[in-house]
């Protein structure tokens, strides 16, 4: 049923003007009246007519998107897909989305692009802060200018008035640990942090903390958990993987804390190694080894949702004043070769 302001006023026992003031935040009302009207709104699951409100306002809102270049790093393609979905959904309500792509290897260009965005005075910014120091400086300047900020992918410390949409990396690490707990009994585990353009050291650190916390709390009989951090292009990777797997006859597991698990899978396949292998992200290189059974599980962090929800939350704030949660944590999924195609076909 579509409830009108007249219906809500009747149910709450107040005037239509009072309901209008509360819904549109147009003036003061007593706390008791506010609670009474909000109780009715919650009971009927009232949703404002955003189309009508947008047309009445006749106002445009610009959201500046500032993320790594998806044509260079394919990891970001899903994020861009989600952003475009959100932009398309709200384009007729006065929401325009302007995309700027940066290279995480060029801080000077990033700063020039950031200045251009600030000079254009958007109403909001959606950013993936891969360049931490530069991104934090940019976000603080946005907030100083009263530009609303939603950031994705990397949760930042000490920015209370910006809003985060993404996963909790410690939880991702704990999910991975649970998989190893089920399949590796009294064996050895190697955590490989392969540093590169996608992986942020903070991400890997938090995943490893969550992974280790899980086993500490469970007091499980894993013989050892070793951790190595190297560049993803390192020529030592082959030797590290082989030495670990072939060191003794115990069961072995390798947890790659990012999306470059395919590099380890290639070594495992070429050397016919017996190891339980888990990593992150449904990118084509990883899917190939998941299909073959070289990678047992991939943890899916739903990057498309991060982009889409970032736009959606900002649009809903501008259109009908719906406040954005300080932290919108997204769940992670465990994907194997039996179910991965379902995720690839999701809209």
Tab-separated table of C-alpha atoms in Angstrom:
chain	number	residue	atom	x	y	z
A	1	UNK	CA	0.000	0.000	0.000
A	2	UNK	CA	1.237	3.521	-0.829
A	3	UNK	CA	0.676	5.751	2.218
A	4	UNK	CA	0.130	9.496	1.835
A	5	UNK	CA	1.068	12.186	4.334
A	6	UNK	CA	-2.650	12.402	5.185
A	7	UNK	CA	-2.703	8.660	6.010
A	8	UNK	CA	0.418	8.944	8.194
A	9	UNK	CA	-1.009	11.960	10.030
A	10	UNK	CA	-4.221	10.048	10.760
A	11	UNK	CA	-2.336	6.998	12.053
A	12	UNK	CA	-0.083	9.130	14.267
A	13	UNK	CA	-2.864	11.430	15.472
A	14	UNK	CA	-1.081	14.605	14.355
A	15	UNK	CA	-1.518	17.211	11.636
A	16	UNK	CA	-0.314	16.798	8.055
A	17	UNK	CA	1.973	19.790	8.570
A	18	UNK	CA	3.703	18.022	11.456
A	19	UNK	CA	4.283	14.896	9.362
A	20	UNK	CA	5.623	17.035	6.525
A	21	UNK	CA	8.075	18.816	8.843
A	22	UNK	CA	9.402	15.519	10.195
A	23	UNK	CA	9.735	13.760	6.835
A	24	UNK	CA	11.337	16.743	5.109
A	25	UNK	CA	13.216	18.035	8.185
A	26	UNK	CA	11.674	21.482	7.770
A	27	UNK	CA	11.162	22.620	11.340
A	28	UNK	CA	11.142	21.757	15.039
A	29	UNK	CA	8.703	19.347	16.655
A	30	UNK	CA	8.513	18.031	20.191
A	31	UNK	CA	10.455	14.820	20.990
A	32	UNK	CA	7.223	13.008	21.881
A	33	UNK	CA	5.578	13.926	18.570
A	34	UNK	CA	8.714	13.022	16.648
A	35	UNK	CA	8.821	9.570	18.268
A	36	UNK	CA	5.121	9.021	17.569
A	37	UNK	CA	5.435	9.854	13.862
A	38	UNK	CA	8.671	7.914	13.430
A	39	UNK	CA	7.018	4.900	15.054
A	40	UNK	CA	4.313	4.982	12.388
A	41	UNK	CA	6.839	5.461	9.595
A	42	UNK	CA	8.836	2.476	10.781
A	43	UNK	CA	5.726	0.338	11.202
A	44	UNK	CA	4.543	0.947	7.613
A	45	UNK	CA	8.105	0.802	6.183
A	46	UNK	CA	7.643	4.253	4.677
A	47	UNK	CA	9.950	5.107	1.773
A	48	UNK	CA	9.958	8.707	0.454
A	49	UNK	CA	9.028	9.329	-3.168
A	50	UNK	CA	12.513	10.141	-4.417
A	51	UNK	CA	11.355	10.789	-7.962
A	52	UNK	CA	8.858	13.428	-6.900
A	53	UNK	CA	11.272	14.964	-4.430
A	54	UNK	CA	14.067	15.151	-6.982
A	55	UNK	CA	11.758	16.825	-9.505
A	56	UNK	CA	10.585	19.329	-6.897
A	57	UNK	CA	14.125	20.227	-5.902
A	58	UNK	CA	15.188	20.628	-9.528
A	59	UNK	CA	18.780	20.405	-8.319
A	60	UNK	CA	21.750	18.492	-9.656
A	61	UNK	CA	24.361	16.781	-7.468
A	62	UNK	CA	27.822	15.880	-8.745
A	63	UNK	CA	29.731	12.901	-7.398
A	64	UNK	CA	33.421	12.802	-8.330
A	65	UNK	CA	34.806	9.267	-8.517
A	66	UNK	CA	38.559	8.959	-7.945
A	67	UNK	CA	39.901	5.409	-8.244
A	68	UNK	CA	42.837	3.537	-9.830
A	69	UNK	CA	42.778	3.095	-13.600
A	70	UNK	CA	40.911	-0.125	-14.413
A	71	UNK	CA	42.416	-0.254	-17.914
A	72	UNK	CA	45.851	-0.676	-16.318
A	73	UNK	CA	44.926	-2.827	-13.317
A	74	UNK	CA	42.043	-5.209	-14.151
A	75	UNK	CA	41.265	-5.641	-10.445
A	76	UNK	CA	39.248	-2.396	-10.589
A	77	UNK	CA	36.989	-3.413	-13.478
A	78	UNK	CA	34.348	-4.818	-11.108
A	79	UNK	CA	34.393	-1.622	-9.051
A	80	UNK	CA	33.854	0.461	-12.191
A	81	UNK	CA	30.969	-1.811	-13.229
A	82	UNK	CA	29.287	-1.170	-9.878
A	83	UNK	CA	29.862	2.589	-10.113
A	84	UNK	CA	28.346	2.712	-13.606
A	85	UNK	CA	25.349	0.722	-12.403
A	86	UNK	CA	24.757	3.251	-9.614
A	87	UNK	CA	25.262	6.203	-11.956
A	88	UNK	CA	22.734	4.784	-14.417
A	89	UNK	CA	20.192	4.077	-11.674
A	90	UNK	CA	20.198	7.650	-10.338
A	91	UNK	CA	20.952	9.704	-13.457
A	92	UNK	CA	17.315	10.802	-13.889
A	93	UNK	CA	17.116	12.111	-10.334
A	94	UNK	CA	19.702	14.850	-10.783
A	95	UNK	CA	22.747	12.747	-9.823
A	96	UNK	CA	25.742	12.966	-12.152
A	97	UNK	CA	28.881	10.864	-11.716
A	98	UNK	CA	32.224	12.069	-13.061
A	99	UNK	CA	35.063	9.538	-13.117
A	100	UNK	CA	38.774	10.271	-12.735
A	101	UNK	CA	41.271	7.403	-12.877
A	102	UNK	CA	44.731	7.565	-11.368
A	103	UNK	CA	47.900	5.504	-11.485
A	104	UNK	CA	49.106	4.315	-8.088
A	105	UNK	CA	52.690	4.587	-9.331
A	106	UNK	CA	52.583	8.354	-9.962
A	107	UNK	CA	51.902	10.473	-6.884
A	108	UNK	CA	52.553	13.768	-8.699
A	109	UNK	CA	49.801	13.138	-11.238
A	110	UNK	CA	47.505	11.955	-8.429
A	111	UNK	CA	47.971	15.261	-6.615
A	112	UNK	CA	47.290	17.226	-9.815
A	113	UNK	CA	44.113	15.233	-10.423
A	114	UNK	CA	43.066	15.694	-6.788
A	115	UNK	CA	43.476	19.465	-7.098
A	116	UNK	CA	41.379	19.502	-10.269
A	117	UNK	CA	38.589	17.620	-8.491
A	118	UNK	CA	38.668	20.030	-5.550
A	119	UNK	CA	38.626	23.032	-7.894
A	120	UNK	CA	35.506	21.634	-9.615
A	121	UNK	CA	33.640	21.704	-6.259
A	122	UNK	CA	31.597	18.498	-6.448
A	123	UNK	CA	28.959	17.780	-3.803
A	124	UNK	CA	30.617	14.453	-2.988
A	125	UNK	CA	33.641	12.271	-3.690
A	126	UNK	CA	33.920	8.487	-3.947
A	127	UNK	CA	37.567	7.437	-3.621
A	128	UNK	CA	39.624	4.266	-3.356
A	129	UNK	CA	42.583	5.450	-1.238
A	130	UNK	CA	45.367	3.191	-2.492
A	131	UNK	CA	47.971	5.957	-2.164
A	132	UNK	CA	47.423	6.306	1.565
A	133	UNK	CA	49.247	9.499	2.506
A	134	UNK	CA	48.089	11.432	-0.544
A	135	UNK	CA	44.528	10.111	-0.264
A	136	UNK	CA	44.204	11.030	3.407
A	137	UNK	CA	45.402	14.558	2.648
A	138	UNK	CA	42.896	14.826	-0.205
A	139	UNK	CA	40.001	13.487	1.900
A	140	UNK	CA	40.758	15.931	4.724
A	141	UNK	CA	40.728	18.822	2.258
A	142	UNK	CA	37.384	17.603	0.870
A	143	UNK	CA	35.894	17.533	4.351
A	144	UNK	CA	37.277	20.983	5.101
A	145	UNK	CA	35.380	22.231	2.042
A	146	UNK	CA	32.234	20.372	3.182
A	147	UNK	CA	32.419	17.861	0.340
A	148	UNK	CA	30.980	14.557	1.505
A	149	UNK	CA	33.326	11.598	1.134
A	150	UNK	CA	32.696	7.871	0.792
A	151	UNK	CA	35.780	5.707	0.446
A	152	UNK	CA	36.032	2.065	-0.579
A	153	UNK	CA	38.446	-0.878	-0.557
A	154	UNK	CA	40.811	0.407	2.154
A	155	UNK	CA	39.594	1.366	5.617
A	156	UNK	CA	41.466	4.379	6.952
A	157	UNK	CA	42.230	5.361	10.544
A	158	UNK	CA	41.334	8.710	12.105
A	159	UNK	CA	38.872	10.067	9.526
A	160	UNK	CA	35.628	10.019	11.470
A	161	UNK	CA	33.535	12.190	9.139
A	162	UNK	CA	34.178	10.171	5.968
A	163	UNK	CA	32.260	6.959	5.269
A	164	UNK	CA	33.705	3.534	4.474
A	165	UNK	CA	32.098	0.881	2.255
A	166	UNK	CA	33.956	-2.408	1.990
A	167	UNK	CA	35.098	-5.530	3.775
A	168	UNK	CA	36.782	-5.972	7.138
A	169	UNK	CA	40.167	-7.394	6.246
A	170	UNK	CA	40.599	-9.146	9.589
A	171	UNK	CA	37.337	-10.973	8.960
A	172	UNK	CA	38.608	-12.016	5.511
A	173	UNK	CA	41.699	-13.429	7.196
A	174	UNK	CA	39.606	-15.334	9.711
A	175	UNK	CA	37.434	-16.799	6.943
A	176	UNK	CA	40.594	-18.048	5.223
A	177	UNK	CA	41.866	-19.506	8.495
A	178	UNK	CA	38.622	-21.416	8.949
A	179	UNK	CA	39.139	-23.073	5.554
A	180	UNK	CA	42.638	-24.187	6.531
A	181	UNK	CA	41.315	-25.381	9.879
A	182	UNK	CA	38.915	-27.691	8.031
A	183	UNK	CA	41.436	-29.111	5.569
A	184	UNK	CA	44.886	-28.930	7.211
A	185	UNK	CA	45.208	-31.052	10.336
A	186	UNK	CA	48.503	-30.877	12.226
A	187	UNK	CA	50.341	-29.403	9.234
A	188	UNK	CA	52.289	-26.303	8.247
A	189	UNK	CA	50.927	-23.087	6.755
A	190	UNK	CA	52.731	-20.408	4.782
A	191	UNK	CA	51.212	-16.922	4.478
A	192	UNK	CA	52.472	-15.241	1.311
A	193	UNK	CA	52.050	-11.483	1.068
A	194	UNK	CA	52.770	-10.691	-2.585
A	195	UNK	CA	53.153	-6.946	-2.805
A	196	UNK	CA	52.056	-5.193	-5.963
A	197	UNK	CA	49.958	-2.420	-7.462
A	198	UNK	CA	46.680	-3.887	-6.187
A	199	UNK	CA	47.610	-5.118	-2.752
A	200	UNK	CA	47.942	-2.566	-0.015
A	201	UNK	CA	50.326	-3.474	2.853
A	202	UNK	CA	47.585	-2.555	5.340
A	203	UNK	CA	45.220	-5.060	3.685
A	204	UNK	CA	47.744	-7.870	3.966
A	205	UNK	CA	48.692	-6.999	7.525
A	206	UNK	CA	45.066	-7.024	8.699
A	207	UNK	CA	44.288	-10.288	6.917
A	208	UNK	CA	47.304	-11.922	8.534
A	209	UNK	CA	46.278	-10.613	11.974
A	210	UNK	CA	42.813	-12.111	11.531
A	211	UNK	CA	44.260	-15.386	10.260
A	212	UNK	CA	46.588	-15.798	13.232
A	213	UNK	CA	43.947	-14.666	15.749
A	214	UNK	CA	41.649	-17.445	14.562
A	215	UNK	CA	44.173	-20.189	15.321
A	216	UNK	CA	45.248	-18.592	18.603
A	217	UNK	CA	41.643	-18.571	19.798
A	218	UNK	CA	41.006	-22.128	18.614
A	219	UNK	CA	44.265	-23.470	20.067
A	220	UNK	CA	44.549	-25.762	17.062
A	221	UNK	CA	47.433	-28.162	16.531
A	222	UNK	CA	48.917	-26.470	13.443
A	223	UNK	CA	52.657	-27.107	13.581
A	224	UNK	CA	53.649	-23.689	12.305
A	225	UNK	CA	52.390	-20.566	10.558
A	226	UNK	CA	55.178	-18.848	8.673
A	227	UNK	CA	54.823	-15.512	6.900
A	228	UNK	CA	56.848	-14.098	3.989
A	229	UNK	CA	56.354	-10.747	2.245
A	230	UNK	CA	57.929	-10.273	-1.179
A	231	UNK	CA	57.307	-8.412	-4.418
A	232	UNK	CA	54.896	-10.232	-6.710
A	233	UNK	CA	57.507	-10.242	-9.495
A	234	UNK	CA	60.254	-11.685	-7.274
A	235	UNK	CA	62.384	-14.384	-8.890
A	236	UNK	CA	62.652	-16.028	-5.458
A	237	UNK	CA	58.977	-16.976	-5.375
A	238	UNK	CA	59.536	-20.308	-7.136
A	239	UNK	CA	62.228	-21.309	-4.663
A	240	UNK	CA	60.176	-20.177	-1.642
A	241	UNK	CA	57.137	-22.234	-2.675
A	242	UNK	CA	59.129	-25.362	-3.524
A	243	UNK	CA	61.247	-25.211	-0.358
A	244	UNK	CA	58.160	-24.865	1.816
A	245	UNK	CA	56.129	-27.663	0.227
A	246	UNK	CA	59.027	-30.129	-0.065
A	247	UNK	CA	60.615	-29.449	3.339
A	248	UNK	CA	59.004	-32.525	4.950
A	249	UNK	CA	56.089	-34.931	4.554
A	250	UNK	CA	53.549	-32.996	6.627
A	251	UNK	CA	50.433	-31.484	5.089
A	252	UNK	CA	51.049	-28.058	3.630
A	253	UNK	CA	48.831	-25.052	3.041
A	254	UNK	CA	49.597	-21.695	1.420
A	255	UNK	CA	47.462	-18.637	2.064
A	256	UNK	CA	48.065	-15.839	-0.445
A	257	UNK	CA	46.676	-12.662	1.121
A	258	UNK	CA	45.769	-10.989	-2.180
A	259	UNK	CA	44.722	-11.492	-5.773
A	260	UNK	CA	48.112	-12.722	-7.079
A	261	UNK	CA	47.469	-16.287	-5.932
A	262	UNK	CA	47.634	-17.336	-9.614
A	263	UNK	CA	51.407	-16.737	-9.521
A	264	UNK	CA	51.747	-19.334	-6.786
A	265	UNK	CA	49.286	-21.664	-8.527
A	266	UNK	CA	51.432	-21.609	-11.670
A	267	UNK	CA	54.452	-22.790	-9.656
A	268	UNK	CA	52.376	-25.473	-7.920
A	269	UNK	CA	51.080	-26.834	-11.215
A	270	UNK	CA	54.425	-26.744	-13.035
A	271	UNK	CA	56.141	-28.615	-10.199
A	272	UNK	CA	53.249	-30.980	-9.457
A	273	UNK	CA	53.206	-29.931	-5.783
A	274	UNK	CA	50.657	-31.196	-3.285
A	275	UNK	CA	49.473	-28.133	-1.344
A	276	UNK	CA	46.184	-26.626	-0.154
A	277	UNK	CA	46.021	-23.203	-1.798
A	278	UNK	CA	43.690	-20.288	-0.986
A	279	UNK	CA	43.703	-16.699	-2.208
A	280	UNK	CA	41.461	-13.787	-3.155
A	281	UNK	CA	39.425	-12.435	-6.062
A	282	UNK	CA	37.597	-13.810	-9.059
A	283	UNK	CA	39.924	-12.424	-11.710
A	284	UNK	CA	40.481	-14.430	-14.939
A	285	UNK	CA	44.005	-15.571	-14.006
A	286	UNK	CA	42.763	-17.041	-10.711
A	287	UNK	CA	39.656	-18.603	-12.221
A	288	UNK	CA	41.825	-20.623	-14.627
A	289	UNK	CA	43.600	-22.354	-11.729
A	290	UNK	CA	40.389	-22.648	-9.704
A	291	UNK	CA	38.803	-24.587	-12.578
A	292	UNK	CA	41.799	-26.933	-12.687
A	293	UNK	CA	41.704	-27.549	-8.934
A	294	UNK	CA	45.151	-26.043	-8.290
A	295	UNK	CA	43.501	-23.302	-6.233
A	296	UNK	CA	41.018	-24.848	-3.805
A	297	UNK	CA	39.160	-21.698	-2.730
A	298	UNK	CA	38.981	-18.005	-3.571
A	299	UNK	CA	37.598	-15.476	-1.102
A	300	UNK	CA	35.310	-13.080	-2.953
A	301	UNK	CA	35.083	-9.536	-1.557
A	302	UNK	CA	32.402	-8.283	-3.985
A	303	UNK	CA	34.169	-5.248	-5.373
A	304	UNK	CA	31.202	-4.471	-7.646
A	305	UNK	CA	29.037	-3.879	-4.566
A	306	UNK	CA	31.550	-1.433	-3.143
A	307	UNK	CA	31.301	0.800	-6.210
A	308	UNK	CA	27.532	0.521	-6.509
A	309	UNK	CA	26.748	1.079	-2.827
A	310	UNK	CA	29.133	4.032	-2.629
A	311	UNK	CA	27.123	5.822	-5.324
A	312	UNK	CA	23.784	4.634	-3.922
A	313	UNK	CA	24.452	5.865	-0.385
A	314	UNK	CA	25.529	9.306	-1.596
A	315	UNK	CA	22.567	9.589	-3.974
A	316	UNK	CA	20.086	8.632	-1.248
A	317	UNK	CA	21.607	11.217	1.090
A	318	UNK	CA	21.213	14.016	-1.424
A	319	UNK	CA	17.774	12.979	-2.622
A	320	UNK	CA	16.030	12.391	0.678
A	321	UNK	CA	18.466	13.003	3.486
A	322	UNK	CA	19.179	9.392	4.366
A	323	UNK	CA	22.315	9.446	6.467
A	324	UNK	CA	25.254	7.276	5.405
A	325	UNK	CA	26.528	4.796	7.988
A	326	UNK	CA	30.102	5.554	9.134
A	327	UNK	CA	31.052	1.962	8.273
A	328	UNK	CA	29.132	-0.236	5.857
A	329	UNK	CA	30.858	-3.606	6.109
A	330	UNK	CA	30.208	-6.066	3.312
A	331	UNK	CA	30.258	-9.856	3.745
A	332	UNK	CA	32.775	-12.059	1.970
A	333	UNK	CA	31.953	-15.271	0.117
A	334	UNK	CA	33.908	-18.506	-0.257
A	335	UNK	CA	34.072	-19.600	-3.901
A	336	UNK	CA	35.234	-22.911	-5.382
A	337	UNK	CA	35.126	-24.468	-8.835
A	338	UNK	CA	31.613	-25.763	-8.230
A	339	UNK	CA	29.964	-22.377	-7.673
A	340	UNK	CA	32.184	-19.687	-9.225
A	341	UNK	CA	30.137	-19.417	-12.439
A	342	UNK	CA	27.156	-18.238	-10.413
A	343	UNK	CA	29.144	-15.185	-9.325
A	344	UNK	CA	30.299	-14.409	-12.847
A	345	UNK	CA	26.708	-14.328	-14.078
A	346	UNK	CA	25.405	-12.059	-11.295
A	347	UNK	CA	24.155	-8.627	-12.491
